[in-house]
CSV table of C-alpha atoms in Angstrom, one decimal:
chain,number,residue,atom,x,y,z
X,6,UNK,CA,133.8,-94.3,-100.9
X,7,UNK,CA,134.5,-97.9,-100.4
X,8,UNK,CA,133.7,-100.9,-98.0
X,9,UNK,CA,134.4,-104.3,-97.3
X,10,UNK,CA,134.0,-106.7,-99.8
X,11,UNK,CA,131.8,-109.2,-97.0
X,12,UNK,CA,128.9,-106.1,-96.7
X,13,UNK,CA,125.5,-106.3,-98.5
X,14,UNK,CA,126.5,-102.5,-99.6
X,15,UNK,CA,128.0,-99.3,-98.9
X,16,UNK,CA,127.4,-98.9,-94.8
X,17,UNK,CA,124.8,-96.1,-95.1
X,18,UNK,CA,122.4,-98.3,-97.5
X,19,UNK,CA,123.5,-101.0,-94.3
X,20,UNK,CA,120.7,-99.5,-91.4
X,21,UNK,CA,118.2,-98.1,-93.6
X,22,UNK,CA,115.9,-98.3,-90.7
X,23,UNK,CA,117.6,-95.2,-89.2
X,24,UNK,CA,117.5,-92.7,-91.7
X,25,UNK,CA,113.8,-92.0,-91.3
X,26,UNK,CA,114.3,-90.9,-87.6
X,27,UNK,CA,114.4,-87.7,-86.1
X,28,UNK,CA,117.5,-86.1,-84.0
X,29,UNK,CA,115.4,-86.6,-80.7
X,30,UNK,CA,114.6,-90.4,-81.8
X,31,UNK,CA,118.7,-91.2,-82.6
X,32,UNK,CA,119.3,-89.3,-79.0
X,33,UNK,CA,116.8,-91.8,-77.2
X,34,UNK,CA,118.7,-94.6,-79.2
X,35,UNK,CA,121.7,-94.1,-78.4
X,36,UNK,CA,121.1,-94.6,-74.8
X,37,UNK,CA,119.0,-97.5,-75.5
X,38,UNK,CA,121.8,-100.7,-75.3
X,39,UNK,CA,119.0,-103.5,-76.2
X,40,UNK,CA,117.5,-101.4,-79.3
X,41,UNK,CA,121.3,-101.2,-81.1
X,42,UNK,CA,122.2,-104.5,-80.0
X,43,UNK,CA,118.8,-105.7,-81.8
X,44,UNK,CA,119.6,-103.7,-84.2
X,45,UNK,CA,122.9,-105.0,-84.9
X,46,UNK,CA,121.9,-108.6,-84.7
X,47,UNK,CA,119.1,-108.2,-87.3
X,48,UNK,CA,121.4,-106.6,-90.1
X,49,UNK,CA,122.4,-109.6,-92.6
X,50,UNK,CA,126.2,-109.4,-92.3
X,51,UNK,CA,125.7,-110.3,-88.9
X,52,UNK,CA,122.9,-113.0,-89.0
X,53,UNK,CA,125.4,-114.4,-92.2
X,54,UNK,CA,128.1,-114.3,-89.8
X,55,UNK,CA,126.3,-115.9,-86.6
X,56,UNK,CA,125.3,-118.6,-89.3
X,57,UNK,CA,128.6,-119.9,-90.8
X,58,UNK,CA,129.6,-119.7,-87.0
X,59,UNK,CA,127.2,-122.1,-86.1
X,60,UNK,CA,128.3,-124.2,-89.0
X,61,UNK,CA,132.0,-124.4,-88.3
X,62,UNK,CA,131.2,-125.0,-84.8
X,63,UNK,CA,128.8,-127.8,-85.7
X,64,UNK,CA,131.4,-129.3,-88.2
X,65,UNK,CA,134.6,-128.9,-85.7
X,66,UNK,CA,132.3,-131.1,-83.3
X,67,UNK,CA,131.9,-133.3,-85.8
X,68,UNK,CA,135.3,-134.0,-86.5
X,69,UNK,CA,136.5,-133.8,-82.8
X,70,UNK,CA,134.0,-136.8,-82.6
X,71,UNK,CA,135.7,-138.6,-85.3
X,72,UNK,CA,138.8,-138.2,-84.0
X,73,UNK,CA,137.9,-139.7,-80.7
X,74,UNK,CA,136.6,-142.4,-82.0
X,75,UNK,CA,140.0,-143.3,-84.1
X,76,UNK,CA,141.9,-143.1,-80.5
X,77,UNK,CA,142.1,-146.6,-79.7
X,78,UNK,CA,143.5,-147.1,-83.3
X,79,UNK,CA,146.1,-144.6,-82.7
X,80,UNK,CA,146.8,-146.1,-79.1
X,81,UNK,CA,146.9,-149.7,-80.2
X,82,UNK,CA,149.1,-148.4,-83.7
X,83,UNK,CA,151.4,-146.5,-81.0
X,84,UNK,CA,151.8,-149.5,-78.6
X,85,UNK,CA,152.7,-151.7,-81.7
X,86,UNK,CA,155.5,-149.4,-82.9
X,87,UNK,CA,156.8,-149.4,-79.8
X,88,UNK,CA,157.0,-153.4,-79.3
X,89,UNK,CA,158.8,-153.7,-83.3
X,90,UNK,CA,161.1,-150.7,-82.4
X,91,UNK,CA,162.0,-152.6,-79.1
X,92,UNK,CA,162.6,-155.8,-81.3
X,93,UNK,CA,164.5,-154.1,-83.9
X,94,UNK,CA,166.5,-152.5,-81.1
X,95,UNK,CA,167.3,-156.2,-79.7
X,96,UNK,CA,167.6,-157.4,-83.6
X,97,UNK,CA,170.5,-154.7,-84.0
X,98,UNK,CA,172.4,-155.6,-81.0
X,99,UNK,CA,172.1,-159.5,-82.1
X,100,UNK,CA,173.7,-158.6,-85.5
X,101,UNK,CA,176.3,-156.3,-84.0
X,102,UNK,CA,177.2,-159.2,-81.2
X,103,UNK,CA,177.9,-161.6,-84.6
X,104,UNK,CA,179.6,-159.2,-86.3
X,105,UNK,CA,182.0,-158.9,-84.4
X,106,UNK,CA,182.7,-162.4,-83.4
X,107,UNK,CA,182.8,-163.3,-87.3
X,108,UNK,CA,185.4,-159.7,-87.7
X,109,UNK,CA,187.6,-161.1,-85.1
Protein backbone atom coordinates (compact mmCIF):
# COMPACT_ATOMS: atom_id res chain seq x y z
CA UNK A 1 0.00 0.00 0.00
CA UNK A 2 1.38 3.37 -0.75
CA UNK A 3 0.59 7.16 -0.37
CA UNK A 4 1.67 10.44 -1.17
CA UNK A 5 4.93 11.45 -0.36
CA UNK A 6 3.31 15.09 1.31
CA UNK A 7 1.25 12.75 4.19
CA UNK A 8 2.34 12.36 7.80
CA UNK A 9 1.71 8.34 7.07
CA UNK A 10 -0.21 5.77 5.38
CA UNK A 11 -4.09 7.37 5.35
CA UNK A 12 -5.50 4.99 8.00
CA UNK A 13 -2.69 5.95 10.73
CA UNK A 14 -4.08 9.81 9.14
CA UNK A 15 -7.69 10.06 11.36
CA UNK A 16 -6.83 7.94 14.27
CA UNK A 17 -9.56 9.67 15.97
CA UNK A 18 -12.06 7.49 14.08
CA UNK A 19 -11.10 4.17 14.61
CA UNK A 20 -12.30 4.06 18.25
CA UNK A 21 -15.97 4.72 17.12
CA UNK A 22 -18.75 2.58 16.76
CA UNK A 23 -20.87 1.87 13.33
CA UNK A 24 -23.85 4.06 14.90
CA UNK A 25 -21.21 6.96 15.84
CA UNK A 26 -19.50 6.96 11.89
CA UNK A 27 -23.44 6.92 10.76
CA UNK A 28 -24.22 10.12 12.90
CA UNK A 29 -20.85 11.53 11.36
CA UNK A 30 -21.40 11.24 8.23
CA UNK A 31 -24.38 13.43 8.27
CA UNK A 32 -22.71 15.81 10.42
CA UNK A 33 -20.96 18.44 7.70
CA UNK A 34 -19.32 20.72 10.55
CA UNK A 35 -17.83 17.56 12.50
CA UNK A 36 -15.81 16.24 9.12
CA UNK A 37 -15.05 19.65 8.05
CA UNK A 38 -13.43 20.08 11.67
CA UNK A 39 -12.10 17.16 11.27
CA UNK A 40 -10.39 17.75 8.16
CA UNK A 41 -9.10 21.10 9.10
CA UNK A 42 -7.45 19.71 12.24
CA UNK A 43 -5.40 16.90 10.48
CA UNK A 44 -1.60 18.23 9.94
CA UNK A 45 -1.44 17.88 6.12
CA UNK A 46 -4.07 20.29 5.99
CA UNK A 47 -3.12 22.88 8.74
CA UNK A 48 0.72 22.43 6.83
CA UNK A 49 -1.09 23.24 3.75
CA UNK A 50 -3.38 26.25 5.07
CA UNK A 51 0.11 27.50 6.49
CA UNK A 52 2.52 27.71 3.45
CA UNK A 53 -0.70 29.15 1.80
CA UNK A 54 -0.68 31.94 4.08
CA UNK A 55 2.92 32.30 3.42
CA UNK A 56 2.92 32.51 -0.38
CA UNK A 57 0.07 34.79 -0.17
CA UNK A 58 1.87 37.02 2.42
CA UNK A 59 5.12 36.90 0.26
CA UNK A 60 3.18 37.50 -3.37
CA UNK A 61 1.83 40.72 -1.46
CA UNK A 62 4.96 41.53 -0.68
CA UNK A 63 6.35 41.55 -3.86
CA UNK A 64 3.27 43.04 -5.66
CA UNK A 65 4.11 46.01 -3.28
CA UNK A 66 7.58 46.15 -4.48
CA UNK A 67 6.71 46.13 -7.82
CA UNK A 68 4.45 49.10 -7.39
CA UNK A 69 6.65 50.95 -5.94
CA UNK A 70 9.40 50.52 -8.95
CA UNK A 71 6.41 51.88 -11.41
CA UNK A 72 7.40 55.28 -11.75
CA UNK A 73 11.00 53.93 -12.60
CA UNK A 74 9.60 51.82 -15.25
CA UNK A 75 7.28 54.76 -16.55
CA UNK A 76 9.99 57.38 -16.45
CA UNK A 77 12.68 54.45 -18.06
CA UNK A 78 9.81 53.88 -20.74
CA UNK A 79 9.25 57.62 -21.55
CA UNK A 80 13.07 58.07 -21.92
CA UNK A 81 13.42 55.22 -24.49
CA UNK A 82 10.90 56.58 -26.32
CA UNK A 83 12.45 60.31 -26.57
CA UNK A 84 16.23 58.55 -27.65
CA UNK A 85 14.38 56.11 -30.12
CA UNK A 86 12.62 59.28 -31.55
CA UNK A 87 16.09 61.08 -31.78
CA UNK A 88 17.80 58.15 -33.23
CA UNK A 89 14.94 57.84 -35.66
CA UNK A 90 15.50 61.73 -36.66
CA UNK A 91 19.56 61.00 -36.35
CA UNK A 92 19.02 58.23 -39.06
CA UNK A 93 17.16 60.14 -41.50
CA UNK A 94 19.93 63.16 -41.00
CA UNK A 95 22.69 60.64 -42.06
CA UNK A 96 20.63 59.16 -44.82
CA UNK A 97 19.71 62.95 -46.20
CA UNK A 98 23.89 63.38 -46.35
CA UNK A 99 24.48 60.31 -47.75
CA UNK A 100 23.09 60.78 -50.38
CA UNK A 101 23.95 64.30 -51.28
CA UNK A 102 27.78 63.26 -50.66
CA UNK A 103 26.76 59.71 -53.18
CA UNK A 104 25.51 61.94 -55.80
Amino acid sequence: MSWSQGSRGPPEASFELLNHLNGEELQRMLSDDDRIQDLVNDHESVKSLQLEREMLLASNRSLAEFNLEKEPQLLAGRQKLASVHQEAAELRVLYDEKRQRLES
